[in-house]
Short mmCIF file of C-alpha atoms and ligand atoms in Angstrom, two decimals:
data_model
loop_
_atom_site.label_atom_id
_atom_site.label_comp_id
_atom_site.label_asym_id
_atom_site.label_seq_id
_atom_site.Cartn_x
_atom_site.Cartn_y
_atom_site.Cartn_z
CA MET A 1 -27.16 28.41 -23.96
CA PRO A 2 -28.43 27.05 -20.76
CA GLN A 3 -26.89 23.78 -19.61
CA GLN A 4 -29.26 20.97 -20.22
CA LYS A 5 -30.27 19.06 -17.08
CA LYS A 6 -29.22 15.75 -16.43
CA TYR A 7 -30.59 13.33 -13.53
CA ILE A 8 -28.59 10.81 -12.31
CA LEU A 9 -29.87 8.22 -9.66
CA GLY A 10 -27.25 6.85 -7.52
CA ILE A 11 -27.67 3.44 -5.59
CA GLU A 12 -25.42 2.30 -2.74
CA SER A 13 -25.91 -1.07 -0.80
CA SER A 14 -22.39 -2.33 -0.43
CA CYS A 15 -22.52 -2.76 3.25
CA ASP A 16 -25.23 -2.13 5.81
CA ASP A 17 -26.83 0.88 4.47
CA THR A 18 -29.44 1.15 1.64
CA ALA A 19 -29.05 4.33 -0.04
CA ALA A 20 -30.31 6.36 -2.95
CA ALA A 21 -29.68 9.81 -4.12
CA VAL A 22 -30.82 11.96 -7.10
CA LEU A 23 -28.03 14.29 -8.71
CA CYS A 24 -28.81 16.93 -11.19
CA ASN A 25 -25.61 18.43 -12.98
CA GLY A 26 -23.37 18.09 -9.66
CA LYS A 27 -25.99 19.20 -7.34
CA ILE A 28 -27.59 16.98 -5.07
CA LEU A 29 -31.40 17.05 -4.92
CA SER A 30 -31.98 14.25 -2.45
CA ASN A 31 -29.89 11.74 -0.40
CA ILE A 32 -31.78 9.01 1.37
CA VAL A 33 -30.01 6.46 3.65
CA ALA A 34 -31.95 3.55 5.35
CA SER A 35 -29.44 2.33 8.27
CA GLN A 36 -29.84 -1.26 9.44
CA GLU A 37 -30.56 -1.52 13.20
CA VAL A 38 -30.44 -5.34 12.91
CA HIS A 39 -26.62 -5.58 13.14
CA VAL A 40 -26.32 -3.78 16.60
CA LYS A 41 -27.14 -6.82 18.84
CA TYR A 42 -24.56 -8.85 16.97
CA GLY A 43 -21.82 -6.11 17.50
CA GLY A 44 -21.03 -6.12 13.80
CA VAL A 45 -22.39 -6.45 10.31
CA VAL A 46 -24.15 -9.93 9.56
CA PRO A 47 -23.71 -10.44 5.82
CA GLU A 48 -26.86 -12.33 5.31
CA LEU A 49 -29.05 -9.99 7.37
CA ALA A 50 -27.64 -7.09 5.62
CA SER A 51 -28.38 -8.52 2.28
CA ARG A 52 -32.04 -9.13 3.19
CA ALA A 53 -32.61 -5.92 4.73
CA HIS A 54 -31.30 -4.36 1.40
CA GLN A 55 -34.03 -6.30 -0.42
CA LYS A 56 -36.78 -5.02 1.91
CA ASN A 57 -35.34 -1.16 1.80
CA ILE A 58 -34.24 -0.62 -1.66
CA VAL A 59 -37.72 0.05 -3.22
CA PRO A 60 -38.92 2.44 -0.49
CA VAL A 61 -35.64 4.11 -0.58
CA ILE A 62 -35.38 4.86 -4.35
CA ASP A 63 -38.94 5.88 -4.07
CA LEU A 64 -38.30 8.32 -1.44
CA ALA A 65 -35.32 9.76 -3.26
CA LEU A 66 -37.40 10.28 -6.63
CA LYS A 67 -40.12 12.15 -4.46
CA GLU A 68 -37.86 14.28 -2.52
CA ALA A 69 -35.99 15.32 -5.79
CA GLY A 70 -39.21 16.26 -7.20
CA ILE A 71 -38.92 14.18 -10.18
CA THR A 72 -40.32 10.61 -11.51
CA LYS A 73 -38.31 7.75 -12.63
CA ASN A 74 -38.96 8.62 -16.30
CA ASP A 75 -37.15 11.89 -15.96
CA LEU A 76 -33.75 9.98 -15.08
CA ASP A 77 -30.89 9.93 -17.61
CA ALA A 78 -28.75 7.36 -15.91
CA VAL A 79 -28.64 4.98 -13.31
CA ALA A 80 -25.44 4.75 -11.34
CA PHE A 81 -24.80 1.94 -8.74
CA THR A 82 -22.07 0.48 -6.45
CA ARG A 83 -20.38 -2.50 -8.35
CA GLY A 84 -17.97 -3.07 -5.22
CA PRO A 85 -15.79 -3.39 -3.19
CA GLY A 86 -18.17 -4.63 -0.51
CA LEU A 87 -20.18 -7.61 0.66
CA LEU A 88 -21.43 -9.59 -2.34
CA GLY A 89 -24.90 -10.41 -1.14
CA SER A 90 -25.42 -6.63 -0.25
CA LEU A 91 -23.91 -5.52 -3.65
CA LEU A 92 -26.03 -8.09 -5.49
CA VAL A 93 -29.23 -6.31 -4.35
CA GLY A 94 -28.02 -2.88 -5.77
CA THR A 95 -26.81 -4.16 -8.75
CA SER A 96 -29.53 -6.20 -9.78
CA PHE A 97 -32.07 -3.44 -9.17
CA ALA A 98 -29.84 -0.88 -10.93
CA LYS A 99 -29.83 -3.25 -13.96
CA SER A 100 -33.46 -3.94 -14.13
CA LEU A 101 -34.23 -0.15 -13.85
CA ALA A 102 -31.97 1.04 -16.51
CA LEU A 103 -33.19 -1.82 -18.65
CA GLY A 104 -36.87 -1.08 -18.08
CA LEU A 105 -36.21 2.79 -18.65
CA GLY A 106 -33.88 2.28 -21.63
CA ILE A 107 -31.31 4.69 -20.07
CA PRO A 108 -27.59 4.12 -19.59
CA LEU A 109 -26.15 1.85 -16.68
CA ILE A 110 -23.05 3.15 -14.75
CA ASP A 111 -20.90 1.10 -12.57
CA VAL A 112 -19.09 2.72 -9.75
CA ASN A 113 -16.28 1.85 -7.56
CA HIS A 114 -17.29 2.51 -3.86
CA MET A 115 -13.72 3.64 -2.85
CA GLN A 116 -13.38 6.03 -5.72
CA ALA A 117 -16.90 7.26 -4.99
CA HIS A 118 -15.89 8.33 -1.45
CA ILE A 119 -13.16 10.50 -2.80
CA LEU A 120 -15.23 12.06 -5.69
CA ALA A 121 -17.71 13.10 -3.04
CA HIS A 122 -15.49 16.19 -2.80
CA PHE A 123 -16.80 17.29 -6.29
CA ILE A 124 -20.52 17.46 -5.20
CA GLU A 125 -21.50 21.21 -5.57
CA GLU A 126 -22.29 22.39 -1.93
CA GLU A 127 -22.44 26.11 -0.74
CA GLY A 128 -19.26 26.59 1.43
CA TYR A 129 -17.36 23.78 0.11
CA SER A 130 -14.55 24.19 -2.49
CA LYS A 131 -13.40 21.20 -4.43
CA PRO A 132 -9.70 20.14 -4.67
CA SER A 133 -7.74 20.46 -7.60
CA PHE A 134 -5.57 17.83 -9.17
CA PRO A 135 -3.24 16.25 -8.01
CA PHE A 136 -4.32 15.51 -4.32
CA LEU A 137 -3.83 13.13 -1.79
CA ALA A 138 -7.05 11.47 -0.45
CA LEU A 139 -6.88 9.80 2.95
CA THR A 140 -9.60 7.12 2.77
CA ILE A 141 -10.80 6.01 6.22
CA SER A 142 -13.66 3.83 6.53
CA GLY A 143 -14.90 0.63 8.42
CA GLY A 144 -13.43 -1.61 5.59
CA HIS A 145 -10.43 0.56 4.26
CA THR A 146 -7.57 2.76 5.18
CA GLN A 147 -5.65 4.23 2.11
CA ILE A 148 -3.54 7.17 1.05
CA VAL A 149 -4.56 7.74 -2.77
CA LYS A 150 -2.77 9.96 -5.23
CA VAL A 151 -5.58 11.50 -7.22
CA SER A 152 -4.35 12.71 -10.69
CA ASN A 153 -7.99 13.05 -12.11
CA TYR A 154 -11.47 12.00 -11.50
CA PHE A 155 -10.69 8.24 -12.42
CA GLU A 156 -6.93 8.18 -12.24
CA MET A 157 -6.21 6.97 -8.74
CA GLU A 158 -3.31 5.35 -7.22
CA VAL A 159 -3.28 3.76 -3.70
CA ILE A 160 0.17 4.71 -2.48
CA GLY A 161 -0.16 3.55 0.98
CA GLU A 162 -2.82 1.02 2.90
CA THR A 163 -3.64 -0.81 5.89
CA LEU A 164 -1.84 -4.13 6.21
CA ASP A 165 -4.53 -5.64 8.68
CA ASP A 166 -7.61 -3.83 10.30
CA ALA A 167 -8.99 -0.67 8.89
CA VAL A 168 -8.91 2.36 11.04
CA GLY A 169 -12.74 2.28 11.63
CA GLU A 170 -12.23 -1.39 12.92
CA ALA A 171 -9.43 0.05 15.24
CA PHE A 172 -12.01 2.57 16.54
CA ASP A 173 -14.89 -0.15 16.72
CA LYS A 174 -12.96 -2.87 18.25
CA SER A 175 -11.31 -0.45 20.84
CA ALA A 176 -14.88 0.73 21.68
CA LYS A 177 -16.09 -2.99 22.13
CA ILE A 178 -13.18 -3.66 24.48
CA LEU A 179 -14.51 -0.55 26.69
CA GLY A 180 -18.11 -1.96 26.59
CA LEU A 181 -19.24 0.48 24.17
CA PRO A 182 -22.11 -0.46 21.64
CA TYR A 183 -21.42 -1.06 17.76
CA PRO A 184 -20.52 0.97 15.94
CA GLY A 185 -18.33 2.47 18.62
CA GLY A 186 -16.24 5.15 16.64
CA PRO A 187 -18.70 7.91 17.08
CA LEU A 188 -18.88 7.03 20.75
CA ILE A 189 -15.20 7.14 21.01
CA ASP A 190 -15.23 10.34 19.47
CA LYS A 191 -18.03 11.93 21.66
CA TYR A 192 -16.09 10.62 24.91
CA ALA A 193 -12.77 11.72 23.57
CA GLN A 194 -13.92 15.38 23.60
CA LEU A 195 -14.17 15.34 27.22
CA GLY A 196 -10.86 13.50 27.90
CA ASN A 197 -7.18 13.91 28.06
CA PRO A 198 -5.33 12.54 25.04
CA GLU A 199 -2.14 12.16 27.01
CA ALA A 200 -3.56 10.30 29.92
CA PHE A 201 -2.46 6.77 28.70
CA HIS A 202 -0.13 5.90 26.14
CA PHE A 203 -0.43 3.22 23.41
CA PRO A 204 2.36 2.24 21.12
CA LYS A 205 2.49 3.19 17.59
CA PRO A 206 2.93 0.42 15.05
CA LYS A 207 6.22 0.09 13.18
CA VAL A 208 5.36 -0.36 9.50
CA GLY A 209 7.27 0.72 6.54
CA ASP A 210 6.58 2.87 3.53
CA LEU A 211 3.14 4.67 3.58
CA ASN A 212 1.42 1.64 5.10
CA PHE A 213 -0.65 1.15 8.24
CA SER A 214 -1.23 -1.39 10.69
CA PHE A 215 -4.07 -1.19 13.47
CA SER A 216 -4.42 -4.57 14.78
CA GLY A 217 -1.57 -3.99 17.51
CA LEU A 218 -3.26 -1.17 18.78
CA LYS A 219 -6.47 -3.24 19.65
CA THR A 220 -4.39 -5.91 21.36
CA SER A 221 -2.38 -3.49 23.42
CA VAL A 222 -5.75 -1.73 24.49
CA LEU A 223 -7.06 -5.22 25.19
CA TYR A 224 -4.16 -6.16 27.50
CA PHE A 225 -4.12 -2.69 29.01
CA ILE A 226 -7.78 -2.84 30.09
CA GLN A 227 -7.54 -6.49 31.15
CA LYS A 228 -4.74 -5.73 33.50
CA LYS A 229 -6.51 -2.63 34.92
CA THR A 230 -9.75 -4.04 35.41
CA LYS A 231 -8.36 -6.74 37.45
CA GLU A 232 -6.92 -4.22 39.84
CA ASP A 233 -10.01 -2.10 39.71
CA PRO A 234 -13.10 -3.35 38.33
CA ALA A 235 -14.59 0.39 38.01
CA PHE A 236 -11.40 1.30 35.97
CA ILE A 237 -13.08 1.83 32.65
CA GLU A 238 -16.23 3.49 34.06
CA GLN A 239 -13.96 5.90 36.01
CA ASN A 240 -11.57 6.74 33.08
CA LEU A 241 -13.85 6.31 29.87
CA GLU A 242 -13.35 9.97 28.62
CA ASP A 243 -9.40 9.82 29.07
CA LEU A 244 -9.39 6.21 27.59
CA CYS A 245 -11.43 7.28 24.44
CA ALA A 246 -9.35 10.57 24.11
CA SER A 247 -6.06 8.63 24.43
CA ILE A 248 -7.07 5.85 21.86
CA GLN A 249 -8.20 8.50 19.57
CA TYR A 250 -4.96 10.64 19.84
CA THR A 251 -3.09 7.43 18.99
CA ILE A 252 -5.12 6.77 15.88
CA VAL A 253 -4.83 10.41 14.82
CA ASN A 254 -1.01 10.59 15.30
CA ILE A 255 -0.68 7.16 13.32
CA LEU A 256 -2.69 8.82 10.26
CA MET A 257 -0.83 11.95 10.75
CA ASP A 258 2.48 10.42 10.47
CA LYS A 259 1.94 8.78 7.32
CA LEU A 260 0.34 11.54 5.81
CA LYS A 261 3.32 13.82 6.49
CA LYS A 262 5.44 11.19 5.05
CA ALA A 263 3.21 11.03 2.05
CA VAL A 264 3.37 14.76 1.60
CA LYS A 265 7.08 14.67 1.69
CA GLN A 266 7.31 11.85 -1.08
CA THR A 267 4.77 13.37 -3.47
CA GLY A 268 5.19 17.23 -2.99
CA ILE A 269 1.44 17.36 -2.71
CA ARG A 270 0.03 19.44 -0.04
CA GLN A 271 -3.68 19.26 -0.92
CA ILE A 272 -5.34 16.65 1.37
CA ALA A 273 -8.91 15.52 1.18
CA ILE A 274 -10.36 13.09 3.66
CA ALA A 275 -13.18 10.60 2.73
CA GLY A 276 -14.97 7.70 4.16
CA GLY A 277 -17.00 7.32 7.53
CA VAL A 278 -14.08 7.85 9.89
CA SER A 279 -13.53 11.48 8.39
CA ALA A 280 -16.44 12.40 10.51
CA ASN A 281 -14.23 12.05 13.57
CA SER A 282 -13.58 15.36 15.33
CA GLY A 283 -9.93 14.56 16.07
CA ILE A 284 -8.99 14.04 12.57
CA ARG A 285 -10.86 16.94 11.50
CA SER A 286 -9.22 19.46 13.79
CA THR A 287 -5.67 18.08 13.34
CA LEU A 288 -6.11 18.47 9.67
CA LYS A 289 -7.38 22.01 9.91
CA ALA A 290 -4.45 22.92 12.35
CA ALA A 291 -2.08 21.40 9.81
CA GLU A 292 -3.06 23.96 7.31
CA ALA A 293 -1.51 26.78 9.32
CA LYS A 294 1.42 24.48 10.76
CA PHE A 295 2.53 22.74 7.48
CA GLY A 296 1.15 25.09 4.85
CA TRP A 297 -1.44 22.18 3.71
CA LYS A 298 -4.77 22.72 2.27
CA SER A 299 -7.30 20.28 3.66
CA TYR A 300 -10.81 19.41 2.35
CA ILE A 301 -13.20 17.86 4.51
CA PRO A 302 -16.48 16.81 3.22
CA LYS A 303 -19.87 17.61 4.44
CA PHE A 304 -20.83 15.36 7.22
CA GLU A 305 -23.71 13.35 5.09
CA TYR A 306 -21.16 12.58 2.60
CA THR A 307 -18.52 10.86 4.71
CA THR A 308 -20.46 7.73 5.77
CA ASP A 309 -21.96 5.33 3.05
CA ASN A 310 -24.19 7.37 1.00
CA ALA A 311 -25.57 7.36 -2.63
CA ALA A 312 -24.80 10.97 -3.34
CA MET A 313 -21.13 10.00 -3.69
CA ILE A 314 -22.39 7.17 -6.31
CA ALA A 315 -24.44 9.50 -8.10
CA ILE A 316 -21.51 12.16 -8.61
CA ALA A 317 -19.13 9.58 -9.60
CA GLY A 318 -21.79 8.30 -11.87
CA TYR A 319 -22.32 11.89 -13.28
CA TYR A 320 -18.39 12.24 -14.37
CA LYS A 321 -18.73 8.70 -16.19
CA PHE A 322 -21.94 9.94 -17.60
CA LEU A 323 -20.19 12.97 -19.07
CA GLU A 324 -17.50 10.54 -20.42
CA GLU A 325 -20.27 8.14 -21.84
CA ASP A 326 -18.46 5.21 -19.86
CA PHE A 327 -21.47 3.10 -19.49
CA ALA A 328 -21.67 -0.59 -18.32
CA ASP A 329 -23.48 -3.32 -20.39
CA MET A 330 -25.93 -5.81 -18.69
CA SER A 331 -23.12 -8.35 -18.28
CA VAL A 332 -21.61 -6.31 -15.52
CA ALA A 333 -21.44 -8.22 -12.01
CA ALA A 334 -21.24 -7.18 -8.50
CA THR A 335 -17.68 -7.50 -7.39
CA ALA A 336 -16.77 -7.91 -3.81
CA ARG A 337 -12.97 -6.97 -4.35
CA ILE A 338 -11.84 -4.59 -6.89
CA GLN A 339 -8.85 -2.39 -6.97
CA MET A 340 -8.88 1.22 -7.61
O1 KG4 B 401 -17.58 4.62 5.34
P1 KG4 B 401 -18.48 4.00 6.43
O2 KG4 B 401 -19.74 4.49 6.71
O3 KG4 B 401 -18.68 2.50 6.25
C1 KG4 B 401 -17.65 1.67 5.47
O4 KG4 B 401 -17.53 1.69 4.14
O5 KG4 B 401 -16.87 1.07 6.08
O6 KG4 B 401 -17.45 3.94 7.59
C2 KG4 B 401 -17.88 3.37 8.94
C3 KG4 B 401 -16.85 3.34 9.96
C4 KG4 B 401 -17.31 2.76 11.24
O7 KG4 B 401 -16.09 2.00 11.75
C5 KG4 B 401 -17.69 3.77 12.43
O8 KG4 B 401 -17.28 3.34 13.63
C6 KG4 B 401 -16.73 4.98 11.91
O9 KG4 B 401 -16.75 4.95 10.33
N1 KG4 B 401 -16.92 6.32 12.27
C7 KG4 B 401 -16.21 7.07 13.19
C8 KG4 B 401 -16.89 8.13 13.52
N2 KG4 B 401 -18.12 8.34 12.68
C9 KG4 B 401 -18.06 6.99 11.97
N3 KG4 B 401 -15.08 6.68 13.57
C10 KG4 B 401 -14.62 7.67 14.46
N4 KG4 B 401 -15.21 8.85 14.94
C11 KG4 B 401 -16.34 9.07 14.30
N5 KG4 B 401 -16.96 10.23 14.38
ZN1 ZN B 402 -17.69 3.28 2.43
#
């Protein structure tokens, strides 16, 4: 008997991207993201401006997602949305819209944890991409989070290590800012790093116990190093930008790899999946690929468009909840901080 088609609309509005996607039985039919340029001139996300931009973008973004998927809202079987974690004012926009749409259409409403969704993006059906099998370790690296998660099942996830201060994305963005690069600087550090010598400059690695991370010290040592060097030579950054970026990236990748190796040793799990915006980083991708041959790991690297914030990951997480009939009721509220 042919499988019945189930259409899930995913809505993501936790930070500064307004996103909507339509999923049909594990396959993505459309994946729309409206990024907010308004924050660039402030060098970081301004929560109140993000919330206002979500309000402006949400209707056209959802409309386009439905159009590109070739369906209308009446074909939808459920609406999934990001409940948290994230910026409250931003989350409220997606949450309120999802609630009214589900209520109006008389279909189930599904709340999704943004961090779980980053990991579940690995279960989107895509040609050329295989899905990890349980259990696996997820390294969740974004602008807001740095976690090592033991994933035993779709919704059975345990955080076994996390950052005690800055997230890895912040380490990239703040270092980039010190180098005079615009926000978000992570992709730019990556771009210049590919042309530089990763061992040109040495930055200390933090001493943090267990499987936890710390990135605030790196930012400070980059700052002091740059202040000292530019005092001696005002053109220092300009003349060494590629080597600086390569060295900063190399230090960050090493910090992540050290803890991953420790996590593999502790758990005996050798399947590693990366998730979150920073998993777009070329240094992390190539180091993990190399670890397959070097340490006998199997690494899973998501398709680029499913790494940074997107609604396809919300739709796939919603789909697995849909299959279990794990629905939310109308009292569900946006929640800035939620645990796995
Ligand atoms: O997951 P994401 O889109 O948003 C959050 O939930 O935080 O992650 C955004 C973060 C930013 O800090 C950005 O600089 C970083 O991901 N990022 C990168 C790269 N692409 C995005 N960092 C390093 N290398 C990249 N190629
Ligand atoms: Zn994210």
